[in-house]
Coordinates of C-alpha atoms in Angstrom, one line a residue:
M1 CA 17.5 -55.9 -94.3
L2 CA 15.9 -52.5 -93.5
R3 CA 13.0 -53.4 -95.8
G4 CA 12.4 -56.6 -93.8
I5 CA 12.4 -54.7 -90.5
L6 CA 9.9 -52.1 -91.9
I7 CA 7.6 -54.8 -93.2
T8 CA 7.8 -56.6 -89.8
V9 CA 7.1 -53.3 -87.9
L10 CA 4.2 -52.5 -90.3
A11 CA 2.8 -56.0 -89.8
I12 CA 2.9 -55.7 -86.1
G13 CA 1.2 -52.3 -86.3
V14 CA -1.6 -53.6 -88.5
A15 CA -2.0 -56.6 -86.2
G16 CA -2.1 -54.3 -83.2
A17 CA -4.6 -52.0 -84.8
A18 CA -6.7 -55.0 -85.8
F19 CA -6.6 -56.4 -82.2
W20 CA -7.5 -53.0 -80.8
G21 CA -10.4 -52.7 -83.2
Y22 CA -11.5 -56.2 -82.3
Q23 CA -11.4 -55.4 -78.6
E24 CA -13.3 -52.1 -79.2
H25 CA -15.9 -54.1 -81.2
Q26 CA -16.3 -56.7 -78.5
E27 CA -16.7 -54.1 -75.8
K28 CA -19.2 -52.2 -77.9
N29 CA -21.2 -55.4 -78.4
A30 CA -21.1 -56.2 -74.7
I31 CA -22.5 -52.7 -73.9
L32 CA -25.2 -53.0 -76.5
Q33 CA -26.1 -56.5 -75.3
N34 CA -26.3 -55.3 -71.7
A35 CA -28.6 -52.4 -72.8
E36 CA -30.7 -54.8 -74.8
N37 CA -31.1 -57.1 -71.8
N38 CA -32.1 -54.2 -69.6
Y39 CA -34.7 -53.1 -72.1
Q40 CA -36.1 -56.6 -72.5
R41 CA -36.3 -57.1 -68.8
A42 CA -38.1 -53.7 -68.3
F43 CA -40.6 -54.4 -71.0
H44 CA -41.5 -57.9 -69.8
D45 CA -41.7 -56.6 -66.3
L46 CA -44.1 -53.9 -67.5
S47 CA -46.3 -56.5 -69.2
F48 CA -46.2 -58.7 -66.0
Q49 CA -47.2 -55.7 -63.8
M50 CA -50.1 -54.9 -66.1
D51 CA -51.3 -58.5 -65.8
L52 CA -51.1 -58.1 -62.0
L53 CA -52.8 -54.7 -62.0
N54 CA -55.8 -56.0 -64.0
D55 CA -56.2 -59.0 -61.7
K56 CA -55.9 -56.9 -58.6
I57 CA -58.5 -54.3 -59.8
G58 CA -60.8 -57.1 -60.8
T59 CA -60.4 -58.8 -57.4
S60 CA -61.2 -55.6 -55.6
L61 CA -64.5 -55.4 -57.5
A62 CA -65.7 -58.6 -55.9
M63 CA -64.7 -57.6 -52.3
N64 CA -67.2 -56.4 -49.8
S65 CA -65.3 -55.6 -46.6
R66 CA -62.8 -52.9 -45.5
S67 CA -60.4 -55.5 -44.2
S68 CA -60.0 -57.0 -47.6
L69 CA -60.5 -54.0 -49.8
S70 CA -57.9 -51.7 -48.2
P71 CA -55.0 -54.1 -48.6
A72 CA -56.0 -54.9 -52.2
L73 CA -56.1 -51.3 -53.2
A74 CA -52.8 -50.7 -51.4
E75 CA -51.4 -53.5 -53.6
V76 CA -52.8 -51.8 -56.7
W77 CA -51.0 -48.6 -55.7
K78 CA -47.7 -50.5 -55.3
I79 CA -48.1 -52.3 -58.7
T80 CA -48.7 -48.9 -60.5
S81 CA -45.5 -47.6 -59.0
Q82 CA -43.6 -50.6 -60.2
A83 CA -45.2 -50.3 -63.7
H84 CA -44.4 -46.6 -63.8
N85 CA -40.7 -47.4 -63.1
D86 CA -40.6 -50.0 -65.8
V87 CA -42.0 -47.5 -68.4
G88 CA -39.2 -45.1 -67.4
Q89 CA -36.5 -47.7 -68.3
L90 CA -37.7 -48.2 -71.9
P91 CA -36.2 -46.3 -74.8
L92 CA -39.4 -44.4 -75.4
T93 CA -38.4 -40.8 -74.7
L94 CA -39.2 -39.7 -78.2
V95 CA -42.5 -41.7 -78.4
P96 CA -45.6 -39.9 -76.9
F97 CA -46.3 -42.2 -73.9
N98 CA -47.6 -39.6 -71.5
K99 CA -51.2 -40.7 -71.5
T100 CA -50.2 -44.2 -70.3
E101 CA -48.0 -42.7 -67.6
E102 CA -50.9 -40.4 -66.6
F103 CA -53.2 -43.4 -66.4
L104 CA -50.8 -45.3 -64.1
A105 CA -50.4 -42.2 -61.9
N106 CA -54.2 -41.7 -61.7
V107 CA -54.9 -45.3 -60.8
G108 CA -52.2 -45.2 -58.1
D109 CA -53.6 -42.0 -56.7
F110 CA -57.1 -43.3 -56.6
A111 CA -56.0 -46.6 -55.0
Y112 CA -53.9 -45.0 -52.4
K113 CA -56.4 -42.4 -51.3
T114 CA -59.2 -45.0 -51.1
A115 CA -57.0 -47.6 -49.2
V116 CA -55.9 -45.2 -46.4
R117 CA -59.4 -43.8 -45.6
D118 CA -61.7 -45.5 -43.2
L119 CA -64.0 -47.5 -45.5
D120 CA -66.3 -48.5 -42.6
K121 CA -67.2 -44.9 -42.2
E122 CA -66.8 -43.9 -45.8
P123 CA -67.5 -46.9 -48.0
L124 CA -67.1 -46.8 -51.8
T125 CA -69.8 -44.7 -53.4
D126 CA -71.6 -45.9 -56.5
K127 CA -69.6 -43.4 -58.5
E128 CA -66.3 -44.7 -57.1
Y129 CA -67.4 -48.3 -57.8
N130 CA -68.2 -47.4 -61.4
Q131 CA -64.8 -45.7 -61.6
L132 CA -63.2 -48.9 -60.4
K133 CA -65.1 -50.9 -63.0
S134 CA -64.0 -48.5 -65.7
L135 CA -60.3 -48.8 -64.6
Y136 CA -60.7 -52.6 -64.7
Q137 CA -61.9 -52.4 -68.3
E138 CA -59.2 -50.0 -69.3
S139 CA -56.4 -52.0 -67.7
A140 CA -57.7 -55.1 -69.5
K141 CA -57.5 -53.4 -72.9
I142 CA -54.0 -52.1 -72.1
Q143 CA -53.0 -55.6 -70.9
N144 CA -54.2 -57.0 -74.2
D145 CA -52.4 -54.4 -76.3
L146 CA -49.1 -55.0 -74.4
R147 CA -49.5 -58.8 -74.9
K148 CA -49.8 -58.2 -78.6
V149 CA -46.5 -56.2 -78.6
Q150 CA -44.9 -58.9 -76.4
H151 CA -46.0 -61.6 -78.8
M152 CA -44.6 -59.8 -81.9
V153 CA -41.3 -59.1 -80.0
L154 CA -40.8 -62.8 -79.2
E155 CA -42.2 -64.1 -82.5
N156 CA -40.2 -61.9 -84.8
H157 CA -37.0 -61.7 -82.6
L158 CA -37.2 -57.9 -82.4
T159 CA -34.7 -55.9 -80.5
W160 CA -35.1 -52.8 -78.4
M161 CA -31.8 -51.4 -79.6
D162 CA -33.4 -51.1 -83.1
V163 CA -36.2 -49.0 -81.5
E164 CA -33.7 -46.7 -79.8
L165 CA -31.8 -46.4 -83.1
A166 CA -35.0 -45.6 -85.0
L167 CA -35.9 -43.0 -82.5
A168 CA -32.5 -41.4 -82.3
T169 CA -31.9 -41.3 -86.1
E170 CA -33.2 -38.0 -87.6
G171 CA -35.7 -38.7 -90.3
A172 CA -35.9 -42.4 -89.5
P173 CA -39.1 -44.1 -90.6
K174 CA -41.6 -44.4 -87.7
D175 CA -43.2 -47.7 -88.8
N176 CA -41.1 -49.8 -86.3
T177 CA -43.3 -52.6 -85.1
I178 CA -42.6 -52.0 -81.4
I179 CA -43.1 -48.2 -81.8
D180 CA -46.4 -48.8 -83.6
G181 CA -47.5 -51.2 -80.8
F182 CA -46.9 -48.6 -78.1
K183 CA -48.7 -46.0 -80.1
T184 CA -51.7 -48.4 -80.1
V185 CA -51.4 -48.6 -76.3
E186 CA -51.3 -44.8 -76.1
K187 CA -54.5 -44.5 -78.3
T188 CA -56.2 -47.0 -76.1
V189 CA -55.5 -45.0 -72.9
E190 CA -56.5 -41.8 -74.7
S191 CA -59.9 -43.3 -75.6
Y192 CA -60.6 -43.7 -71.8
S193 CA -59.4 -40.2 -70.9
E194 CA -63.0 -39.2 -70.0
T195 CA -62.8 -41.4 -66.8
E196 CA -63.3 -39.1 -63.8
F197 CA -61.2 -39.6 -60.7
G198 CA -63.0 -38.3 -57.6
A199 CA -61.4 -36.9 -54.5
G200 CA -61.6 -40.3 -52.8
M201 CA -59.7 -41.2 -55.5
V202 CA -53.3 -62.7 -51.0
T203 CA -52.1 -66.1 -51.9
M204 CA -52.7 -69.6 -50.4
K205 CA -49.1 -70.5 -50.3
Q206 CA -47.8 -72.0 -47.1
E207 CA -45.0 -70.2 -45.4
D208 CA -41.8 -72.2 -45.3
D209 CA -42.1 -74.4 -42.2
N210 CA -39.8 -77.0 -43.9
F211 CA -41.1 -80.5 -43.5
K212 CA -42.0 -80.5 -39.7
Y213 CA -44.9 -82.9 -40.1
L214 CA -43.0 -85.7 -41.8
K215 CA -42.9 -89.1 -40.2
G216 CA -40.5 -92.0 -40.5
K217 CA -36.8 -92.7 -40.1
K218 CA -34.0 -91.1 -42.0
I219 CA -32.9 -92.8 -45.2
N220 CA -29.5 -93.2 -46.8
K221 CA -28.4 -92.8 -50.4
N222 CA -29.1 -96.4 -51.4
E223 CA -32.6 -96.2 -50.0
A224 CA -33.1 -92.9 -51.9
K225 CA -32.1 -94.7 -55.1
E226 CA -34.6 -97.5 -54.5
I227 CA -37.4 -95.0 -53.8
A228 CA -36.5 -93.2 -57.0
K229 CA -36.9 -96.4 -59.0
K230 CA -40.3 -97.0 -57.4
W231 CA -41.7 -93.6 -58.3
A232 CA -40.0 -93.0 -61.7
N233 CA -40.2 -96.6 -62.9
P234 CA -37.1 -96.3 -65.1
N235 CA -36.2 -98.7 -67.9
D236 CA -33.4 -101.2 -67.5
G237 CA -29.9 -99.7 -68.0
V238 CA -30.8 -96.3 -66.7
E239 CA -27.9 -94.6 -64.9
I240 CA -28.9 -93.2 -61.4
K241 CA -26.9 -90.7 -59.5
V242 CA -27.7 -89.6 -56.0
T243 CA -26.3 -86.5 -54.2
E244 CA -26.9 -85.3 -50.7
N245 CA -28.2 -81.8 -49.8
G246 CA -28.5 -80.1 -46.5
E247 CA -26.1 -82.4 -44.8
G248 CA -26.7 -82.3 -41.0
A249 CA -29.9 -80.4 -41.3
D250 CA -33.2 -81.6 -39.8
Y251 CA -35.0 -81.3 -43.2
G252 CA -32.3 -82.3 -45.7
F253 CA -33.0 -84.1 -49.0
F254 CA -31.4 -86.3 -51.7
S255 CA -31.3 -85.1 -55.3
V256 CA -31.6 -88.0 -57.8
Y257 CA -30.7 -87.8 -61.5
L258 CA -31.8 -90.6 -63.8
E259 CA -30.2 -90.7 -67.3
D260 CA -31.6 -93.0 -70.1
K261 CA -28.8 -92.8 -72.7
K262 CA -30.6 -95.3 -74.9
N263 CA -33.7 -93.2 -75.3
N264 CA -31.9 -89.8 -74.9
T265 CA -34.0 -88.8 -71.9
H266 CA -33.3 -87.8 -68.3
S267 CA -35.3 -87.3 -65.1
S268 CA -34.7 -85.5 -61.8
M269 CA -36.3 -85.7 -58.4
D270 CA -35.7 -84.6 -54.8
I271 CA -36.5 -87.0 -51.9
T272 CA -36.7 -86.0 -48.2
K273 CA -34.1 -87.6 -45.9
K274 CA -36.7 -88.1 -43.2
G275 CA -39.3 -90.7 -44.3
G276 CA -38.0 -90.8 -47.9
Y277 CA -40.9 -88.8 -49.5
P278 CA -40.5 -87.5 -53.1
I279 CA -40.7 -83.7 -53.1
W280 CA -40.9 -83.3 -56.9
Y281 CA -40.2 -85.2 -60.1
L282 CA -39.7 -84.1 -63.6
S283 CA -39.0 -86.0 -66.8
S284 CA -37.4 -84.4 -69.9
R285 CA -38.8 -86.6 -72.6
D286 CA -40.5 -85.1 -75.7
V287 CA -44.2 -85.5 -75.7
K288 CA -45.6 -86.4 -79.1
E289 CA -49.1 -85.9 -80.6
Q290 CA -52.1 -86.2 -78.2
T291 CA -53.8 -89.6 -78.3
I292 CA -55.7 -89.6 -75.0
S293 CA -58.3 -87.2 -73.6
L294 CA -57.7 -84.8 -70.6
N295 CA -60.3 -86.9 -68.7
D296 CA -58.4 -90.1 -69.3
A297 CA -55.2 -88.4 -68.2
A298 CA -57.0 -87.3 -65.0
E299 CA -57.9 -90.9 -64.3
K300 CA -54.2 -91.9 -64.7
A301 CA -53.2 -89.1 -62.3
I302 CA -55.7 -90.3 -59.7
A303 CA -54.6 -93.9 -60.2
F304 CA -50.9 -92.9 -59.8
L305 CA -51.6 -91.2 -56.5
K306 CA -53.6 -94.1 -55.2
D307 CA -50.8 -96.5 -56.2
H308 CA -48.5 -94.5 -53.9
E309 CA -51.0 -94.4 -51.1
F310 CA -52.3 -90.8 -51.5
T311 CA -56.0 -91.6 -50.9
D312 CA -57.1 -88.4 -49.1
L313 CA -56.8 -86.1 -52.1
D314 CA -59.5 -84.6 -54.3
L315 CA -59.1 -83.5 -57.9
F316 CA -59.5 -79.7 -57.8
E317 CA -58.4 -78.3 -61.1
S318 CA -57.2 -79.6 -64.5
A319 CA -55.6 -77.8 -67.4
Q320 CA -54.0 -78.6 -70.8
Y321 CA -50.8 -77.1 -72.0
E322 CA -50.1 -78.3 -75.5
N323 CA -49.8 -82.1 -75.2
M324 CA -49.6 -82.0 -71.4
G325 CA -52.3 -82.4 -68.8
V326 CA -51.7 -80.7 -65.4
F327 CA -53.9 -81.7 -62.5
S328 CA -54.1 -80.0 -59.1
F329 CA -55.2 -82.0 -56.1
V330 CA -56.1 -80.8 -52.6
G331 CA -56.7 -82.7 -49.3
K332 CA -60.3 -83.6 -48.4
K333 CA -61.8 -84.6 -45.0
N334 CA -65.5 -85.0 -44.3
D335 CA -66.3 -83.1 -47.5
V336 CA -64.1 -80.2 -46.5
R337 CA -61.3 -79.3 -48.9
I338 CA -57.9 -78.8 -47.2
Y339 CA -56.2 -76.4 -49.6
P340 CA -52.7 -76.3 -47.9
D341 CA -52.4 -80.1 -48.6
A342 CA -51.9 -79.5 -52.4
M343 CA -50.2 -81.7 -54.9
R344 CA -49.8 -81.4 -58.7
V345 CA -49.4 -84.1 -61.3
K346 CA -48.3 -83.7 -65.0
V347 CA -49.4 -86.3 -67.5
A348 CA -48.2 -86.8 -71.1
L349 CA -51.2 -86.9 -73.4
D350 CA -49.5 -89.1 -76.0
N351 CA -49.4 -92.2 -73.9
G352 CA -50.5 -91.3 -70.3
D353 CA -47.1 -91.4 -68.7
I354 CA -46.6 -89.4 -65.5
V355 CA -43.9 -86.9 -66.5
G356 CA -43.9 -84.7 -63.4
F357 CA -45.4 -84.1 -60.0
S358 CA -44.9 -81.7 -57.1
A359 CA -45.7 -82.7 -53.5
E360 CA -43.9 -80.0 -51.6
D361 CA -47.0 -78.1 -50.4
Y362 CA -48.6 -81.4 -49.3
L363 CA -45.5 -82.6 -47.4
K364 CA -45.1 -79.3 -45.6
S365 CA -48.7 -79.0 -44.6
H366 CA -50.3 -82.5 -44.2
H367 CA -51.1 -83.6 -40.7
E368 CA -54.0 -84.9 -38.7
R369 CA -56.5 -82.1 -38.2
E370 CA -59.6 -81.6 -36.1
I371 CA -61.9 -79.6 -38.4
P372 CA -64.3 -77.5 -36.2
E373 CA -68.0 -77.0 -36.9
P374 CA -68.9 -73.7 -38.5
T375 CA -70.2 -71.1 -36.1
I376 CA -72.3 -69.3 -38.7
S377 CA -74.6 -70.8 -41.4
A378 CA -73.9 -70.8 -45.1
D379 CA -76.7 -68.3 -45.6
E380 CA -75.2 -65.9 -43.0
A381 CA -71.8 -66.2 -44.8
K382 CA -73.4 -65.6 -48.2
K383 CA -74.6 -62.2 -46.9
Q384 CA -71.0 -61.1 -46.6
V385 CA -70.4 -61.7 -50.3
N386 CA -70.6 -58.8 -52.7
P387 CA -74.2 -58.7 -53.9
N388 CA -73.1 -58.1 -57.4
V389 CA -71.5 -61.6 -57.5
D390 CA -73.7 -64.3 -58.9
I391 CA -72.9 -67.3 -56.8
M392 CA -72.8 -70.6 -58.7
E393 CA -71.3 -73.1 -56.1
E394 CA -70.6 -73.2 -52.4
G395 CA -68.8 -75.5 -50.0
L396 CA -66.4 -75.6 -47.0
G397 CA -62.6 -75.4 -47.1
V398 CA -59.6 -74.9 -44.9
I399 CA -57.3 -72.2 -46.3
L400 CA -54.3 -70.2 -45.1
N401 CA -55.2 -66.6 -44.2
D402 CA -52.9 -63.6 -44.5
L403 CA -51.1 -64.6 -41.3
S404 CA -50.5 -68.1 -42.7
K405 CA -52.9 -69.6 -40.1
E406 CA -55.3 -72.3 -41.2
V407 CA -59.0 -71.1 -41.0
L408 CA -62.2 -72.9 -41.9
C409 CA -64.2 -70.9 -44.5
Y410 CA -67.3 -71.1 -46.6
E411 CA -66.1 -71.1 -50.2
F412 CA -68.3 -69.4 -52.8
T413 CA -67.6 -69.6 -56.5
G414 CA -69.4 -66.9 -58.5
V415 CA -69.4 -64.7 -61.6
L416 CA -69.1 -61.0 -61.9
G417 CA -69.3 -59.7 -65.4
D418 CA -67.1 -62.0 -67.6
D419 CA -64.9 -63.1 -64.7
T420 CA -65.2 -66.0 -62.2
Y421 CA -64.1 -65.6 -58.6
R422 CA -63.7 -67.7 -55.5
I423 CA -64.6 -65.9 -52.3
Y424 CA -63.7 -67.3 -48.8
I425 CA -65.8 -66.2 -45.8
N426 CA -64.6 -67.2 -42.4
A427 CA -67.0 -69.8 -41.0
E428 CA -66.5 -68.6 -37.5
S429 CA -66.3 -64.8 -37.7
G430 CA -68.0 -64.0 -41.1
I431 CA -64.9 -62.1 -42.2
E432 CA -64.1 -62.0 -45.9
E433 CA -60.7 -63.8 -45.8
K434 CA -59.8 -64.0 -49.4
V435 CA -61.0 -63.3 -52.9
E436 CA -59.4 -65.0 -55.9
K437 CA -60.0 -64.2 -59.6
L438 CA -59.8 -67.4 -61.6
D439 CA -57.7 -67.4 -64.8
N440 CA -59.6 -66.9 -68.1
A441 CA -58.5 -68.8 -71.2
E442 CA -55.5 -67.2 -72.7
Q443 CA -56.0 -65.4 -76.1
I444 CA -53.8 -66.6 -78.9
Y445 CA -52.1 -64.0 -81.1
E446 CA -50.9 -66.2 -83.9
D447 CA -52.8 -64.2 -86.5
V448 CA -52.0 -60.7 -85.2
V449 CA -50.7 -58.5 -88.0

């Protein structure tokens, strides 16, 4: 009897200890996972900020007016502060990373002091311009090194907790992949340490005005279902579900979900209540090996828009992502591009199906416009472009300025070094409204050792 009681008590004690140990293990894992998530976020944020920094410095090189250059350099200063903060959140206290932090501090100091001074009275000197060019080259190299580390982290499923353990363990081997990657970044910065810092050391996205330009009557759920069928062209037997969003609002919409159980695919789209216009559409189906060219896919995208009565759009950009073609269209009137009226179409390159589109910008912006005649000539506008930019193309376009107001501009596409820019000069005042650095082809790191 007593033996049985002792065995029972012992069993309960062992079970309790095991349960306590399990709880402790779970809590420890939760803490470690939270730390890992924070490290991953900080690192990917740092890589993103370095991408932005390189683009912003490159954009400022192509600017030629104080009104554009000062805000751009202020943005550079802000980005360096954010990048500096991301560095501080990584487990790199035992890894020499002071050169990179010093670089970020110097770039921020140069950008801030230059942005706040009167550049009309004290424009950039040749020496400062060369410093800016050097910073651009340096930031590009750091950007590339960080991307290599990022690729290896994602490709090999590396964890930052392993880095922290390697750094904290006395006598631990220092050949950790991430540690080695950051040492490479540090050496890159050190090689540029001779850069001297002297004492002087915007988007086209429409603000959310909802869909105030839409025309037509309000539709109901059944009408939304029929519109979805027209645009998505589903197979027979596809189940369609419609839910209402923004009930009672002036700019509400219906969300439509189309499920094809037979082919194991589904699609989603949003449709405005007023007028019944599709805002976006996305199909989930797997895209197989490419069989049609990007040019043929562009023709299918153009035909798709024409079939749905979008005839005032001009193909502006095209890109291929694996077996998908993505095409950007903008409005066009009298040979003037209307950039706020933008629409994107995604085409599968295995059979030419339309697998996605976004019409939100177009629906928010499109309306009848009276386009004014330019006040200044193209030659006068060209004089406002940085003389170091080799202009390849020119035209007219309506864009949104920093105040989200539509303005008519001369659009110049030009090359500076290895980069291509679009520069917009106000066709009335001659002010440099915007400078955009176009994306270069992404480098592939599959063979990085």
